[in-house]
Short mmCIF file of C-alpha atoms in Angstrom, two decimals:
data_model
loop_
_atom_site.label_atom_id
_atom_site.label_comp_id
_atom_site.label_asym_id
_atom_site.label_seq_id
_atom_site.Cartn_x
_atom_site.Cartn_y
_atom_site.Cartn_z
CA UNK A 1 93.68 131.27 -7.10
CA UNK A 2 90.42 131.06 -9.32
CA UNK A 3 88.92 134.43 -8.77
CA UNK A 4 85.79 132.93 -7.59
CA UNK A 5 84.98 133.77 -4.00
CA UNK A 6 82.58 132.51 -1.23
CA UNK A 7 81.25 133.61 2.12
CA UNK A 8 81.12 132.44 4.74
CA UNK A 9 84.08 130.04 4.79
CA UNK A 10 82.37 128.36 7.65
CA UNK A 11 79.06 128.25 9.33
CA UNK A 12 77.19 126.42 12.23
CA UNK A 13 73.35 126.21 12.28
CA UNK A 14 71.01 124.28 14.14
CA UNK A 15 68.03 122.05 12.35
CA UNK A 16 65.12 123.86 11.28
CA UNK A 17 66.96 127.38 10.67
CA UNK A 18 67.65 128.91 7.50
CA UNK A 19 71.07 129.92 5.70
CA UNK A 20 72.19 132.01 2.94
CA UNK A 21 75.42 131.44 1.28
CA UNK A 22 77.11 133.85 -1.07
CA UNK A 23 79.30 133.60 -4.30
CA UNK A 24 81.15 136.11 -6.40
CA UNK A 25 81.83 134.99 -9.93
CA UNK A 26 85.01 135.47 -11.83
CA UNK A 27 85.13 138.77 -13.82
CA UNK A 28 83.73 138.16 -17.18
CA UNK A 29 81.85 135.02 -16.12
CA UNK A 30 77.65 134.96 -16.52
CA UNK A 31 76.94 131.66 -15.07
CA UNK A 32 77.16 130.08 -11.52
CA UNK A 33 76.61 126.72 -10.56
CA UNK A 34 76.31 125.36 -6.92
CA UNK A 35 77.41 121.76 -5.91
CA UNK A 36 76.88 120.30 -2.53
CA UNK A 37 79.72 117.82 -1.40
CA UNK A 38 78.99 115.42 1.63
CA UNK A 39 81.95 114.22 3.48
CA UNK A 40 83.99 111.47 1.62
CA UNK A 41 81.69 112.04 -1.69
CA UNK A 42 82.17 113.71 -4.92
CA UNK A 43 80.19 117.10 -5.24
CA UNK A 44 76.68 116.88 -6.57
CA UNK A 45 75.12 119.35 -8.59
CA UNK A 46 72.28 121.30 -6.95
CA UNK A 47 71.43 124.12 -9.68
CA UNK A 48 72.82 126.60 -12.15
CA UNK A 49 71.88 130.27 -13.00
CA UNK A 50 72.57 131.76 -16.34
CA UNK A 51 71.93 135.57 -16.69
CA UNK A 52 69.77 135.67 -13.32
CA UNK A 53 67.61 132.77 -14.38
CA UNK A 54 67.67 129.10 -12.97
CA UNK A 55 68.85 126.95 -16.05
CA UNK A 56 68.80 123.58 -14.59
CA UNK A 57 68.47 121.70 -11.40
CA UNK A 58 69.67 118.67 -9.91
CA UNK A 59 68.02 116.25 -7.55
CA UNK A 60 67.31 118.55 -4.48
CA UNK A 61 64.32 119.50 -2.71
CA UNK A 62 62.64 123.14 -3.32
CA UNK A 63 63.93 124.40 0.15
CA UNK A 64 67.12 124.78 -1.76
CA UNK A 65 66.81 127.99 -3.73
CA UNK A 66 68.84 130.53 -5.17
CA UNK A 67 69.04 134.00 -6.74
CA UNK A 68 71.87 135.61 -9.49
CA UNK A 69 72.20 139.11 -9.30
CA UNK A 70 72.75 141.58 -12.17
CA UNK A 71 76.60 141.53 -11.36
CA UNK A 72 76.27 137.68 -11.70
CA UNK A 73 77.20 137.07 -7.97
CA UNK A 74 74.78 134.59 -6.48
CA UNK A 75 73.13 133.26 -3.36
CA UNK A 76 72.12 129.97 -2.06
CA UNK A 77 69.53 129.55 0.31
CA UNK A 78 68.50 126.61 2.20
CA UNK A 79 65.33 126.48 4.50
CA UNK A 80 64.47 124.25 7.12
CA UNK A 81 68.03 122.73 7.68
CA UNK A 82 68.44 119.33 8.36
CA UNK A 83 71.36 117.43 9.74
CA UNK A 84 72.06 115.78 6.29
CA UNK A 85 72.57 119.38 4.53
CA UNK A 86 75.90 119.37 6.57
CA UNK A 87 78.49 119.48 3.80
CA UNK A 88 80.83 121.72 1.82
CA UNK A 89 79.01 124.09 -0.68
CA UNK A 90 80.69 124.84 -3.54
CA UNK A 91 80.13 127.35 -6.35
CA UNK A 92 81.55 127.55 -9.95
CA UNK A 93 81.49 130.19 -12.31
CA UNK A 94 81.50 129.93 -15.89
CA UNK A 95 81.18 131.66 -19.40
CA UNK A 96 77.70 130.33 -20.63
CA UNK A 97 78.31 129.82 -24.22
CA UNK A 98 76.84 127.21 -26.61
CA UNK A 99 79.25 125.05 -27.74
CA UNK A 100 82.07 125.77 -24.97
CA UNK A 101 82.45 122.86 -22.94
CA UNK A 102 82.23 123.75 -19.10
CA UNK A 103 85.76 122.48 -18.53
CA UNK A 104 87.19 125.07 -20.74
CA UNK A 105 85.95 128.16 -18.62
CA UNK A 106 84.38 126.82 -15.19
CA UNK A 107 86.37 127.66 -12.04
CA UNK A 108 85.44 126.55 -8.55
CA UNK A 109 85.39 128.74 -5.20
CA UNK A 110 87.02 127.63 -2.02
CA UNK A 111 83.65 126.53 -0.55
CA UNK A 112 81.49 127.02 2.57
CA UNK A 113 81.54 124.38 5.46
CA UNK A 114 78.14 124.29 6.73
CA UNK A 115 77.48 122.17 9.85
CA UNK A 116 73.92 121.62 11.02
CA UNK A 117 73.42 120.49 14.70
CA UNK B 1 72.24 109.59 -16.12
CA UNK B 2 75.70 108.99 -16.55
CA UNK B 3 77.44 107.13 -13.71
CA UNK B 4 81.28 107.46 -13.01
CA UNK B 5 83.46 104.92 -11.11
CA UNK B 6 86.76 105.76 -9.98
CA UNK B 7 89.84 103.56 -8.89
CA UNK B 8 91.50 102.96 -6.43
CA UNK B 9 89.49 104.65 -3.57
CA UNK B 10 92.39 105.23 -1.82
CA UNK B 11 96.15 105.52 -2.63
CA UNK B 12 99.21 105.96 -0.31
CA UNK B 13 102.58 106.64 -1.93
CA UNK B 14 105.92 107.41 -0.96
CA UNK B 15 107.61 110.58 -2.26
CA UNK B 16 109.06 110.07 -5.41
CA UNK B 17 106.66 107.00 -6.69
CA UNK B 18 104.39 106.94 -9.63
CA UNK B 19 100.87 106.36 -9.74
CA UNK B 20 97.94 105.89 -12.21
CA UNK B 21 94.27 106.74 -11.34
CA UNK B 22 91.34 105.29 -13.49
CA UNK B 23 87.83 106.53 -14.29
CA UNK B 24 85.30 104.61 -15.93
CA UNK B 25 82.01 106.07 -17.48
CA UNK B 26 78.67 104.11 -17.92
CA UNK B 27 77.98 106.32 -21.09
CA UNK B 28 79.79 108.07 -23.91
CA UNK B 29 82.35 110.64 -22.79
CA UNK B 30 81.98 114.01 -24.45
CA UNK B 31 83.83 116.56 -22.01
CA UNK B 32 85.85 114.76 -19.54
CA UNK B 33 87.49 116.81 -16.72
CA UNK B 34 90.17 115.81 -14.29
CA UNK B 35 90.09 117.97 -10.78
CA UNK B 36 92.48 117.86 -7.56
CA UNK B 37 90.75 118.93 -4.61
CA UNK B 38 93.38 120.13 -1.88
CA UNK B 39 92.86 119.38 1.83
CA UNK B 40 91.22 122.59 2.31
CA UNK B 41 88.70 121.92 -0.24
CA UNK B 42 89.82 124.08 -3.20
CA UNK B 43 88.79 122.22 -6.45
CA UNK B 44 91.38 122.66 -9.26
CA UNK B 45 90.81 122.07 -12.83
CA UNK B 46 93.99 119.84 -14.11
CA UNK B 47 92.88 118.60 -17.25
CA UNK B 48 90.05 119.22 -19.80
CA UNK B 49 90.28 115.91 -22.06
CA UNK B 50 87.44 114.39 -24.01
CA UNK B 51 89.93 112.23 -25.78
CA UNK B 52 93.62 111.80 -26.56
CA UNK B 53 96.73 112.58 -24.26
CA UNK B 54 97.67 115.58 -22.48
CA UNK B 55 100.56 116.48 -20.18
CA UNK B 56 101.21 119.16 -17.60
CA UNK B 57 104.74 118.73 -15.59
CA UNK B 58 104.52 115.62 -13.75
CA UNK B 59 100.75 114.96 -14.65
CA UNK B 60 99.53 113.39 -17.70
CA UNK B 61 96.29 112.29 -18.58
CA UNK B 62 94.81 110.06 -21.22
CA UNK B 63 91.12 109.49 -22.40
CA UNK B 64 89.91 106.55 -24.51
CA UNK B 65 86.52 107.83 -25.17
CA UNK B 66 85.36 104.75 -27.35
CA UNK B 67 86.07 102.61 -24.33
CA UNK B 68 84.72 105.01 -21.84
CA UNK B 69 87.48 105.32 -19.55
CA UNK B 70 90.27 107.94 -18.65
CA UNK B 71 93.58 107.70 -16.71
CA UNK B 72 95.60 110.02 -14.84
CA UNK B 73 99.31 109.51 -14.17
CA UNK B 74 101.44 111.32 -11.91
CA UNK B 75 105.06 110.83 -11.95
CA UNK B 76 107.52 111.45 -9.09
CA UNK B 77 104.89 112.22 -6.43
CA UNK B 78 105.27 115.09 -4.13
CA UNK B 79 103.54 115.78 -0.82
CA UNK B 80 101.87 118.69 -2.14
CA UNK B 81 100.20 116.33 -4.69
CA UNK B 82 97.91 114.93 -1.59
CA UNK B 83 94.33 115.35 -1.88
CA UNK B 84 91.39 113.83 -3.83
CA UNK B 85 91.49 113.49 -7.31
CA UNK B 86 88.12 113.43 -9.08
CA UNK B 87 87.16 112.96 -12.75
CA UNK B 88 83.88 114.48 -14.10
CA UNK B 89 81.62 114.39 -17.19
CA UNK B 90 79.61 117.32 -18.43
CA UNK B 91 77.33 115.39 -20.91
CA UNK B 92 74.97 118.14 -21.26
CA UNK B 93 77.16 121.12 -21.14
CA UNK B 94 75.59 122.32 -18.06
CA UNK B 95 76.99 120.54 -14.85
CA UNK B 96 79.58 118.03 -14.04
CA UNK B 97 78.76 114.58 -12.72
CA UNK B 98 81.57 113.73 -10.45
CA UNK B 99 83.01 110.31 -9.51
CA UNK B 100 83.40 109.33 -6.06
CA UNK B 101 87.19 110.42 -6.01
CA UNK B 102 90.42 108.65 -5.38
CA UNK B 103 92.04 110.05 -2.11
CA UNK B 104 95.82 110.22 -2.61
CA UNK B 105 98.28 110.45 0.44
CA UNK B 106 102.02 111.20 -0.26
CA UNK B 107 104.21 110.33 2.45
CA UNK B 108 107.60 112.15 2.81
#
């Protein structure tokens, strides 16, 4: 186990609805990154939050938004769901620190499987 | 941005066999990571290996940064090794860029 938890584990929504996914960071970590993994593909970076502020974003539209709370847990919100949003959503927490590579501290949660019908 | 290729895309092995997975990068490699994703979706860090060779039990990895590739070796494979293996690079120290993965199936 990595110490990173996500909820819910599975979710079914219909097109046009909104969804909120949650992530609790590993103790001591101040950075959360979110990834989308479509079936049969590698994870793709959505965005990262560092100390409650967005700290980088991948090629995803504005209807993907996020929050990070003072305890460093995080939410991913997706509005106006589309069929292509069906995927495994992974969060990863890390200790954001200049000069320390991600691989040294970043750990992934078990993911939330979202199905959009 | 950096492009990551992995080969082979799929691999089926008999238990006890050895295998080599390869990862190629389009740009310089600074912070290369290997992951294993189990059938339930959990991504597990295997190696942080920007250069050189590391070993952990039956797994070892080698990165030749100057030639922009990395290899993951699995010896005496077990059914629990099944899943998808990803390599990834975090060139900007912010997020990983993942390859498409190698799907490994180890048969009993």
